[in-house]
């Protein structure tokens, strides 16, 4: 049992190009890796493993998945050779029982996971397991799953969830600039305003996020938003929660990040 509770993080991961670039977001990821307590293992939850049912990577050496296209070859050549942890995968399956959890031997680490971890822990020397996001479940279920996983934080496991609370690729302003859609700003502020709410899943405004008028445009599909709910669920009563960095990119991508603990 670790005497120190590990933090839980939701990181807005944005473009895969953050792997090759240095900016204020990657600077925060690097700083977090250097200043936060060092975990014995990392449980990552990425928007990019969106499945039917719940799976957890259970291989000893997860592959680096390049699940994107149209980027420089240097990005495809990048590997993040962190070890896996079959033992932790089994512990997670036992923790979530009787809910069925498939011990997966095929997936690996997708870019939602490794693109942030490669900045936080560039030595790739901390075991990492990835949990999938079950597309068949309602939002409150994901929040409650975060509650169940919270005990791992007292066992030396850091939870690192990855997505974007505003993520509309069809509306992206590829020319760049600072022109952010009003609905994107409004929804991002809604998340900021309600991040410190502590309530049951059924009444939490960020669990019931689709009630916001900008939710549909901000999240045409929910997979980039849902990882946030795991971190909110993993928060203990009266535990501090902060927004260490925020920003809007390309008009329709929020880089807001959340730290619990």
PDB file of C-alpha atoms in Angstrom:
ATOM      1  CA  UNK A   1       0.000   0.000   0.000  1.00  0.00           C
ATOM      2  CA  UNK A   2       1.472   3.343  -1.006  1.00  0.00           C
ATOM      3  CA  UNK A   3       1.445   5.971   1.758  1.00  0.00           C
ATOM      4  CA  UNK A   4       0.869   8.625  -0.871  1.00  0.00           C
ATOM      5  CA  UNK A   5      -2.325   8.926  -2.903  1.00  0.00           C
ATOM      6  CA  UNK A   6      -1.568   9.356  -6.588  1.00  0.00           C
ATOM      7  CA  UNK A   7      -3.249  12.189  -8.494  1.00  0.00           C
ATOM      8  CA  UNK A   8      -5.782  11.635 -11.243  1.00  0.00           C
ATOM      9  CA  UNK A   9      -5.386  13.684 -14.414  1.00  0.00           C
ATOM     10  CA  UNK A  10      -7.521  14.510 -17.425  1.00  0.00           C
ATOM     11  CA  UNK A  11      -5.298  15.886 -20.184  1.00  0.00           C
ATOM     12  CA  UNK A  12      -6.541  17.638 -23.300  1.00  0.00           C
ATOM     13  CA  UNK A  13      -4.287  15.923 -25.836  1.00  0.00           C
ATOM     14  CA  UNK A  14      -5.102  17.812 -29.047  1.00  0.00           C
ATOM     15  CA  UNK A  15      -3.089  17.147 -32.200  1.00  0.00           C
ATOM     16  CA  UNK A  16      -0.646  14.226 -32.470  1.00  0.00           C
ATOM     17  CA  UNK A  17       1.873  16.873 -33.576  1.00  0.00           C
ATOM     18  CA  UNK A  18       2.309  17.741 -29.909  1.00  0.00           C
ATOM     19  CA  UNK A  19       4.628  14.718 -29.832  1.00  0.00           C
ATOM     20  CA  UNK A  20       7.100  16.508 -32.109  1.00  0.00           C
ATOM     21  CA  UNK A  21       6.433  20.065 -30.984  1.00  0.00           C
ATOM     22  CA  UNK A  22       7.084  22.007 -27.804  1.00  0.00           C
ATOM     23  CA  UNK A  23       4.396  24.415 -26.609  1.00  0.00           C
ATOM     24  CA  UNK A  24       2.732  25.462 -23.389  1.00  0.00           C
ATOM     25  CA  UNK A  25       0.673  22.266 -23.234  1.00  0.00           C
ATOM     26  CA  UNK A  26       3.639  19.959 -23.659  1.00  0.00           C
ATOM     27  CA  UNK A  27       5.555  22.096 -21.158  1.00  0.00           C
ATOM     28  CA  UNK A  28       2.815  21.395 -18.614  1.00  0.00           C
ATOM     29  CA  UNK A  29       2.929  17.669 -19.337  1.00  0.00           C
ATOM     30  CA  UNK A  30       6.701  17.660 -18.825  1.00  0.00           C
ATOM     31  CA  UNK A  31       6.399  19.631 -15.601  1.00  0.00           C
ATOM     32  CA  UNK A  32       3.714  17.269 -14.291  1.00  0.00           C
ATOM     33  CA  UNK A  33       5.936  14.272 -14.898  1.00  0.00           C
ATOM     34  CA  UNK A  34       8.778  15.921 -12.988  1.00  0.00           C
ATOM     35  CA  UNK A  35       6.809  17.354 -10.058  1.00  0.00           C
ATOM     36  CA  UNK A  36       3.989  14.899  -9.338  1.00  0.00           C
ATOM     37  CA  UNK A  37       4.612  11.845  -7.138  1.00  0.00           C
ATOM     38  CA  UNK A  38       6.128   9.053  -9.176  1.00  0.00           C
ATOM     39  CA  UNK A  39       3.612   6.193  -9.602  1.00  0.00           C
ATOM     40  CA  UNK A  40       4.374   2.487  -9.574  1.00  0.00           C
ATOM     41  CA  UNK A  41       2.116   2.195 -12.636  1.00  0.00           C
ATOM     42  CA  UNK A  42      -0.217   4.267 -14.816  1.00  0.00           C
ATOM     43  CA  UNK A  43      -3.790   3.480 -15.785  1.00  0.00           C
ATOM     44  CA  UNK A  44      -4.592   5.459 -18.905  1.00  0.00           C
ATOM     45  CA  UNK A  45      -8.041   6.003 -20.400  1.00  0.00           C
ATOM     46  CA  UNK A  46      -8.029   7.397 -23.919  1.00  0.00           C
ATOM     47  CA  UNK A  47     -10.752   8.703 -26.219  1.00  0.00           C
ATOM     48  CA  UNK A  48      -9.239   6.596 -28.987  1.00  0.00           C
ATOM     49  CA  UNK A  49     -10.072   3.160 -27.600  1.00  0.00           C
ATOM     50  CA  UNK A  50     -13.848   3.333 -27.936  1.00  0.00           C
ATOM     51  CA  UNK A  51     -15.285  -0.160 -27.702  1.00  0.00           C
ATOM     52  CA  UNK A  52     -18.296  -2.345 -27.032  1.00  0.00           C
ATOM     53  CA  UNK A  53     -17.665  -3.738 -23.593  1.00  0.00           C
ATOM     54  CA  UNK A  54     -14.752  -2.972 -21.288  1.00  0.00           C
ATOM     55  CA  UNK A  55     -11.238  -4.090 -22.133  1.00  0.00           C
ATOM     56  CA  UNK A  56      -7.889  -3.573 -20.440  1.00  0.00           C
ATOM     57  CA  UNK A  57      -4.493  -4.135 -22.016  1.00  0.00           C
ATOM     58  CA  UNK A  58      -2.871  -7.160 -20.422  1.00  0.00           C
ATOM     59  CA  UNK A  59       0.284  -7.703 -22.459  1.00  0.00           C
ATOM     60  CA  UNK A  60       3.807  -7.354 -21.073  1.00  0.00           C
ATOM     61  CA  UNK A  61       4.964  -5.063 -23.891  1.00  0.00           C
ATOM     62  CA  UNK A  62       2.174  -2.933 -25.408  1.00  0.00           C
ATOM     63  CA  UNK A  63       2.799  -1.720 -28.942  1.00  0.00           C
ATOM     64  CA  UNK A  64       2.786   1.950 -29.917  1.00  0.00           C
ATOM     65  CA  UNK A  65      -0.297   2.516 -32.076  1.00  0.00           C
ATOM     66  CA  UNK A  66      -0.106   5.220 -34.756  1.00  0.00           C
ATOM     67  CA  UNK A  67      -3.852   5.694 -35.182  1.00  0.00           C
ATOM     68  CA  UNK A  68      -3.756   8.789 -37.391  1.00  0.00           C
ATOM     69  CA  UNK A  69      -2.843   9.822 -40.912  1.00  0.00           C
ATOM     70  CA  UNK A  70      -1.375  12.688 -42.892  1.00  0.00           C
ATOM     71  CA  UNK A  71       1.411  13.577 -40.464  1.00  0.00           C
ATOM     72  CA  UNK A  72       5.206  13.677 -40.905  1.00  0.00           C
ATOM     73  CA  UNK A  73       7.083  10.384 -41.045  1.00  0.00           C
ATOM     74  CA  UNK A  74       8.935  11.319 -37.859  1.00  0.00           C
ATOM     75  CA  UNK A  75       5.666  10.922 -35.965  1.00  0.00           C
ATOM     76  CA  UNK A  76       5.117   7.418 -37.334  1.00  0.00           C
ATOM     77  CA  UNK A  77       8.706   6.539 -36.462  1.00  0.00           C
ATOM     78  CA  UNK A  78       8.201   7.502 -32.810  1.00  0.00           C
ATOM     79  CA  UNK A  79       7.756   4.681 -30.326  1.00  0.00           C
ATOM     80  CA  UNK A  80       6.799   4.696 -26.653  1.00  0.00           C
ATOM     81  CA  UNK A  81       8.141   1.358 -25.367  1.00  0.00           C
ATOM     82  CA  UNK A  82       6.733   1.476 -21.835  1.00  0.00           C
ATOM     83  CA  UNK A  83       6.197  -1.950 -20.277  1.00  0.00           C
ATOM     84  CA  UNK A  84       2.715  -3.221 -19.613  1.00  0.00           C
ATOM     85  CA  UNK A  85       1.531  -4.879 -16.424  1.00  0.00           C
ATOM     86  CA  UNK A  86      -0.474  -8.090 -16.802  1.00  0.00           C
ATOM     87  CA  UNK A  87      -0.701  -8.188 -13.003  1.00  0.00           C
ATOM     88  CA  UNK A  88      -2.313  -4.739 -12.793  1.00  0.00           C
ATOM     89  CA  UNK A  89      -4.684  -5.660 -15.632  1.00  0.00           C
ATOM     90  CA  UNK A  90      -5.823  -8.671 -13.624  1.00  0.00           C
ATOM     91  CA  UNK A  91      -6.180  -6.522 -10.498  1.00  0.00           C
ATOM     92  CA  UNK A  92      -8.422  -4.105 -12.413  1.00  0.00           C
ATOM     93  CA  UNK A  93     -10.566  -6.958 -13.741  1.00  0.00           C
ATOM     94  CA  UNK A  94     -10.956  -8.289 -10.196  1.00  0.00           C
ATOM     95  CA  UNK A  95     -11.714  -4.836  -8.836  1.00  0.00           C
ATOM     96  CA  UNK A  96     -14.513  -4.291 -11.362  1.00  0.00           C
ATOM     97  CA  UNK A  97     -16.047  -7.762 -10.964  1.00  0.00           C
ATOM     98  CA  UNK A  98     -18.723  -8.953 -11.506  1.00  0.00           C
ATOM     99  CA  UNK A  99     -18.685  -6.548 -14.443  1.00  0.00           C
ATOM    100  CA  UNK A 100     -16.993  -8.426 -17.303  1.00  0.00           C
ATOM    101  CA  UNK A 101     -13.577  -7.023 -18.253  1.00  0.00           C
ATOM    102  CA  UNK A 102     -11.710  -8.555 -21.177  1.00  0.00           C
ATOM    103  CA  UNK A 103      -7.950  -8.934 -20.719  1.00  0.00           C
ATOM    104  CA  UNK A 104      -6.796  -7.677 -24.113  1.00  0.00           C
ATOM    105  CA  UNK A 105      -3.657  -8.901 -25.886  1.00  0.00           C
ATOM    106  CA  UNK A 106      -4.064  -6.970 -29.160  1.00  0.00           C
ATOM    107  CA  UNK A 107      -4.469  -3.220 -28.627  1.00  0.00           C
ATOM    108  CA  UNK A 108      -1.462  -1.490 -27.045  1.00  0.00           C
ATOM    109  CA  UNK A 109      -1.183   2.270 -26.427  1.00  0.00           C
ATOM    110  CA  UNK A 110      -2.979   4.572 -28.864  1.00  0.00           C
ATOM    111  CA  UNK A 111      -1.902   8.147 -29.505  1.00  0.00           C
ATOM    112  CA  UNK A 112      -4.362   9.556 -26.982  1.00  0.00           C
ATOM    113  CA  UNK A 113      -2.354   7.706 -24.353  1.00  0.00           C
ATOM    114  CA  UNK A 114       1.265   7.753 -25.495  1.00  0.00           C
ATOM    115  CA  UNK A 115       1.324  11.261 -26.980  1.00  0.00           C
ATOM    116  CA  UNK A 116       0.955  12.746 -23.484  1.00  0.00           C
ATOM    117  CA  UNK A 117       2.927  10.075 -21.603  1.00  0.00           C
ATOM    118  CA  UNK A 118       5.937  10.505 -23.877  1.00  0.00           C
ATOM    119  CA  UNK A 119       6.230  14.068 -22.592  1.00  0.00           C
ATOM    120  CA  UNK A 120       5.434  13.256 -18.959  1.00  0.00           C
ATOM    121  CA  UNK A 121       7.697  10.218 -18.684  1.00  0.00           C
ATOM    122  CA  UNK A 122      10.029  10.226 -21.701  1.00  0.00           C
ATOM    123  CA  UNK A 123      12.121   7.378 -20.292  1.00  0.00           C
ATOM    124  CA  UNK A 124       9.105   5.070 -20.767  1.00  0.00           C
ATOM    125  CA  UNK A 125      10.091   3.226 -17.597  1.00  0.00           C
ATOM    126  CA  UNK A 126       6.744   3.166 -15.769  1.00  0.00           C
ATOM    127  CA  UNK A 127       4.339   0.287 -16.520  1.00  0.00           C
ATOM    128  CA  UNK A 128       1.207   1.421 -18.381  1.00  0.00           C
ATOM    129  CA  UNK A 129      -2.130  -0.308 -18.873  1.00  0.00           C
ATOM    130  CA  UNK A 130      -4.965   1.158 -20.931  1.00  0.00           C
ATOM    131  CA  UNK A 131      -8.673   0.834 -20.197  1.00  0.00           C
ATOM    132  CA  UNK A 132     -11.168   1.151 -23.016  1.00  0.00           C
ATOM    133  CA  UNK A 133     -14.202   3.454 -23.045  1.00  0.00           C
ATOM    134  CA  UNK A 134     -17.414   1.447 -23.479  1.00  0.00           C
ATOM    135  CA  UNK A 135     -19.532   3.209 -26.103  1.00  0.00           C
ATOM    136  CA  UNK A 136     -22.677   1.314 -25.085  1.00  0.00           C
ATOM    137  CA  UNK A 137     -22.896   2.808 -21.581  1.00  0.00           C
ATOM    138  CA  UNK A 138     -24.560   6.059 -20.383  1.00  0.00           C
ATOM    139  CA  UNK A 139     -22.504   8.930 -19.028  1.00  0.00           C
ATOM    140  CA  UNK A 140     -23.310   8.185 -15.365  1.00  0.00           C
ATOM    141  CA  UNK A 141     -21.833   4.706 -15.806  1.00  0.00           C
ATOM    142  CA  UNK A 142     -18.438   6.145 -16.777  1.00  0.00           C
ATOM    143  CA  UNK A 143     -18.492   8.441 -13.741  1.00  0.00           C
ATOM    144  CA  UNK A 144     -19.299   5.514 -11.457  1.00  0.00           C
ATOM    145  CA  UNK A 145     -16.553   3.421 -13.020  1.00  0.00           C
ATOM    146  CA  UNK A 146     -14.166   6.197 -12.034  1.00  0.00           C
ATOM    147  CA  UNK A 147     -15.407   5.832  -8.458  1.00  0.00           C
ATOM    148  CA  UNK A 148     -14.628   2.122  -8.511  1.00  0.00           C
ATOM    149  CA  UNK A 149     -11.148   2.716  -9.916  1.00  0.00           C
ATOM    150  CA  UNK A 150     -10.318   5.389  -7.318  1.00  0.00           C
ATOM    151  CA  UNK A 151      -8.930   2.821  -4.863  1.00  0.00           C
ATOM    152  CA  UNK A 152      -6.014   2.229  -7.242  1.00  0.00           C
ATOM    153  CA  UNK A 153      -4.758   5.728  -6.459  1.00  0.00           C
ATOM    154  CA  UNK A 154      -3.973   4.580  -2.910  1.00  0.00           C
ATOM    155  CA  UNK A 155      -2.021   1.651  -4.343  1.00  0.00           C
ATOM    156  CA  UNK A 156       0.513   3.704  -6.278  1.00  0.00           C
ATOM    157  CA  UNK A 157      -1.402   3.882  -9.573  1.00  0.00           C
ATOM    158  CA  UNK A 158      -1.817   7.216 -11.341  1.00  0.00           C
ATOM    159  CA  UNK A 159      -4.938   7.631 -13.478  1.00  0.00           C
ATOM    160  CA  UNK A 160      -4.233   9.585 -16.673  1.00  0.00           C
ATOM    161  CA  UNK A 161      -7.318  10.122 -18.834  1.00  0.00           C
ATOM    162  CA  UNK A 162      -6.959  11.784 -22.233  1.00  0.00           C
ATOM    163  CA  UNK A 163      -9.406  13.498 -24.560  1.00  0.00           C
ATOM    164  CA  UNK A 164     -10.757  17.000 -25.275  1.00  0.00           C
ATOM    165  CA  UNK A 165     -13.852  18.527 -23.674  1.00  0.00           C
ATOM    166  CA  UNK A 166     -14.525  20.395 -26.934  1.00  0.00           C
ATOM    167  CA  UNK A 167     -13.710  18.303 -29.998  1.00  0.00           C
ATOM    168  CA  UNK A 168     -15.339  19.073 -33.344  1.00  0.00           C
ATOM    169  CA  UNK A 169     -12.975  18.256 -36.206  1.00  0.00           C
ATOM    170  CA  UNK A 170     -15.560  19.171 -38.861  1.00  0.00           C
ATOM    171  CA  UNK A 171     -15.655  22.747 -37.576  1.00  0.00           C
ATOM    172  CA  UNK A 172     -11.913  23.190 -37.057  1.00  0.00           C
ATOM    173  CA  UNK A 173     -10.461  26.415 -38.445  1.00  0.00           C
ATOM    174  CA  UNK A 174      -7.390  24.931 -40.107  1.00  0.00           C
ATOM    175  CA  UNK A 175      -6.010  28.377 -40.867  1.00  0.00           C
ATOM    176  CA  UNK A 176      -5.360  28.845 -37.170  1.00  0.00           C
ATOM    177  CA  UNK A 177      -5.776  32.185 -35.462  1.00  0.00           C
ATOM    178  CA  UNK A 178      -7.643  33.087 -32.309  1.00  0.00           C
ATOM    179  CA  UNK A 179     -11.176  33.022 -33.708  1.00  0.00           C
ATOM    180  CA  UNK A 180     -12.974  30.577 -31.400  1.00  0.00           C
ATOM    181  CA  UNK A 181     -16.595  29.614 -31.992  1.00  0.00           C
ATOM    182  CA  UNK A 182     -18.943  31.103 -29.356  1.00  0.00           C
ATOM    183  CA  UNK A 183     -20.483  27.688 -28.638  1.00  0.00           C
ATOM    184  CA  UNK A 184     -17.014  26.230 -28.044  1.00  0.00           C
ATOM    185  CA  UNK A 185     -16.095  28.964 -25.590  1.00  0.00           C
ATOM    186  CA  UNK A 186     -19.455  28.642 -23.864  1.00  0.00           C
ATOM    187  CA  UNK A 187     -19.187  24.891 -23.396  1.00  0.00           C
ATOM    188  CA  UNK A 188     -15.575  25.091 -22.256  1.00  0.00           C
ATOM    189  CA  UNK A 189     -16.601  27.681 -19.656  1.00  0.00           C
ATOM    190  CA  UNK A 190     -19.466  25.430 -18.571  1.00  0.00           C
ATOM    191  CA  UNK A 191     -16.932  22.700 -17.806  1.00  0.00           C
ATOM    192  CA  UNK A 192     -14.736  25.167 -15.916  1.00  0.00           C
ATOM    193  CA  UNK A 193     -17.677  26.460 -13.897  1.00  0.00           C
ATOM    194  CA  UNK A 194     -18.782  22.993 -12.806  1.00  0.00           C
ATOM    195  CA  UNK A 195     -15.493  21.166 -12.355  1.00  0.00           C
ATOM    196  CA  UNK A 196     -15.590  21.546  -8.559  1.00  0.00           C
ATOM    197  CA  UNK A 197     -19.154  20.249  -8.125  1.00  0.00           C
ATOM    198  CA  UNK A 198     -19.382  17.169  -5.939  1.00  0.00           C
ATOM    199  CA  UNK A 199     -22.617  15.253  -6.330  1.00  0.00           C
ATOM    200  CA  UNK A 200     -24.071  11.911  -7.325  1.00  0.00           C
ATOM    201  CA  UNK A 201     -23.631  10.930 -10.942  1.00  0.00           C
ATOM    202  CA  UNK A 202     -27.344  11.407 -11.629  1.00  0.00           C
ATOM    203  CA  UNK A 203     -27.235  15.096 -10.659  1.00  0.00           C
ATOM    204  CA  UNK A 204     -23.709  16.160 -11.646  1.00  0.00           C
ATOM    205  CA  UNK A 205     -23.913  18.840 -14.372  1.00  0.00           C
ATOM    206  CA  UNK A 206     -20.821  17.510 -16.132  1.00  0.00           C
ATOM    207  CA  UNK A 207     -22.308  14.022 -16.248  1.00  0.00           C
ATOM    208  CA  UNK A 208     -25.470  15.527 -17.725  1.00  0.00           C
ATOM    209  CA  UNK A 209     -23.416  17.675 -20.096  1.00  0.00           C
ATOM    210  CA  UNK A 210     -25.721  17.227 -23.088  1.00  0.00           C
ATOM    211  CA  UNK A 211     -28.201  19.578 -21.411  1.00  0.00           C
ATOM    212  CA  UNK A 212     -25.874  22.455 -22.289  1.00  0.00           C
ATOM    213  CA  UNK A 213     -26.914  24.280 -25.452  1.00  0.00           C
ATOM    214  CA  UNK A 214     -23.418  24.025 -26.916  1.00  0.00           C
ATOM    215  CA  UNK A 215     -22.881  20.347 -26.131  1.00  0.00           C
ATOM    216  CA  UNK A 216     -23.904  18.889 -29.489  1.00  0.00           C
ATOM    217  CA  UNK A 217     -21.576  21.129 -31.476  1.00  0.00           C
ATOM    218  CA  UNK A 218     -18.798  20.799 -28.920  1.00  0.00           C
ATOM    219  CA  UNK A 219     -19.072  17.007 -28.860  1.00  0.00           C
ATOM    220  CA  UNK A 220     -20.733  15.620 -32.002  1.00  0.00           C
ATOM    221  CA  UNK A 221     -19.643  12.255 -30.603  1.00  0.00           C
ATOM    222  CA  UNK A 222     -18.870  11.822 -26.890  1.00  0.00           C
ATOM    223  CA  UNK A 223     -15.671   9.758 -26.876  1.00  0.00           C
ATOM    224  CA  UNK A 224     -13.303  12.707 -26.317  1.00  0.00           C
ATOM    225  CA  UNK A 225     -15.402  14.038 -23.437  1.00  0.00           C
ATOM    226  CA  UNK A 226     -16.087  10.805 -21.551  1.00  0.00           C
ATOM    227  CA  UNK A 227     -12.539  10.269 -20.178  1.00  0.00           C
ATOM    228  CA  UNK A 228     -13.049  13.383 -18.035  1.00  0.00           C
ATOM    229  CA  UNK A 229     -15.827  11.601 -16.152  1.00  0.00           C
ATOM    230  CA  UNK A 230     -13.459   8.878 -14.937  1.00  0.00           C
ATOM    231  CA  UNK A 231     -11.262  11.505 -13.274  1.00  0.00           C
ATOM    232  CA  UNK A 232     -14.236  13.311 -11.744  1.00  0.00           C
ATOM    233  CA  UNK A 233     -15.508   9.983 -10.430  1.00  0.00           C
ATOM    234  CA  UNK A 234     -12.111   9.128  -8.958  1.00  0.00           C
ATOM    235  CA  UNK A 235     -12.112  12.275  -6.834  1.00  0.00           C
ATOM    236  CA  UNK A 236     -12.406  11.724  -3.111  1.00  0.00           C
ATOM    237  CA  UNK A 237     -14.676  13.927  -0.919  1.00  0.00           C
ATOM    238  CA  UNK A 238     -13.252  17.427  -0.442  1.00  0.00           C
ATOM    239  CA  UNK A 239     -10.129  16.546  -2.436  1.00  0.00           C
ATOM    240  CA  UNK A 240      -8.665  19.529  -4.319  1.00  0.00           C
ATOM    241  CA  UNK A 241      -9.381  19.794  -8.025  1.00  0.00           C
ATOM    242  CA  UNK A 242      -7.717  22.300 -10.340  1.00  0.00           C
ATOM    243  CA  UNK A 243      -7.488  23.316 -13.990  1.00  0.00           C
ATOM    244  CA  UNK A 244      -3.715  23.611 -14.457  1.00  0.00           C
ATOM    245  CA  UNK A 245      -3.907  24.622 -18.110  1.00  0.00           C
ATOM    246  CA  UNK A 246      -6.574  25.618 -20.607  1.00  0.00           C
ATOM    247  CA  UNK A 247      -6.787  26.935 -24.150  1.00  0.00           C
ATOM    248  CA  UNK A 248      -8.732  26.685 -27.387  1.00  0.00           C
ATOM    249  CA  UNK A 249      -7.020  25.575 -30.579  1.00  0.00           C
ATOM    250  CA  UNK A 250      -8.223  25.862 -34.188  1.00  0.00           C
ATOM    251  CA  UNK A 251     -11.529  27.305 -33.019  1.00  0.00           C
ATOM    252  CA  UNK A 252     -13.066  24.011 -31.920  1.00  0.00           C
ATOM    253  CA  UNK A 253     -10.575  22.011 -29.810  1.00  0.00           C
ATOM    254  CA  UNK A 254     -10.309  22.570 -26.060  1.00  0.00           C
ATOM    255  CA  UNK A 255      -6.985  21.802 -24.392  1.00  0.00           C
ATOM    256  CA  UNK A 256      -8.417  22.139 -20.879  1.00  0.00           C
ATOM    257  CA  UNK A 257      -6.797  19.792 -18.378  1.00  0.00           C
ATOM    258  CA  UNK A 258      -7.965  18.780 -14.905  1.00  0.00           C
ATOM    259  CA  UNK A 259      -5.946  17.591 -11.915  1.00  0.00           C
ATOM    260  CA  UNK A 260      -7.433  15.828  -8.901  1.00  0.00           C
ATOM    261  CA  UNK A 261      -5.169  15.714  -5.856  1.00  0.00           C
TER     262      UNK A 261
END
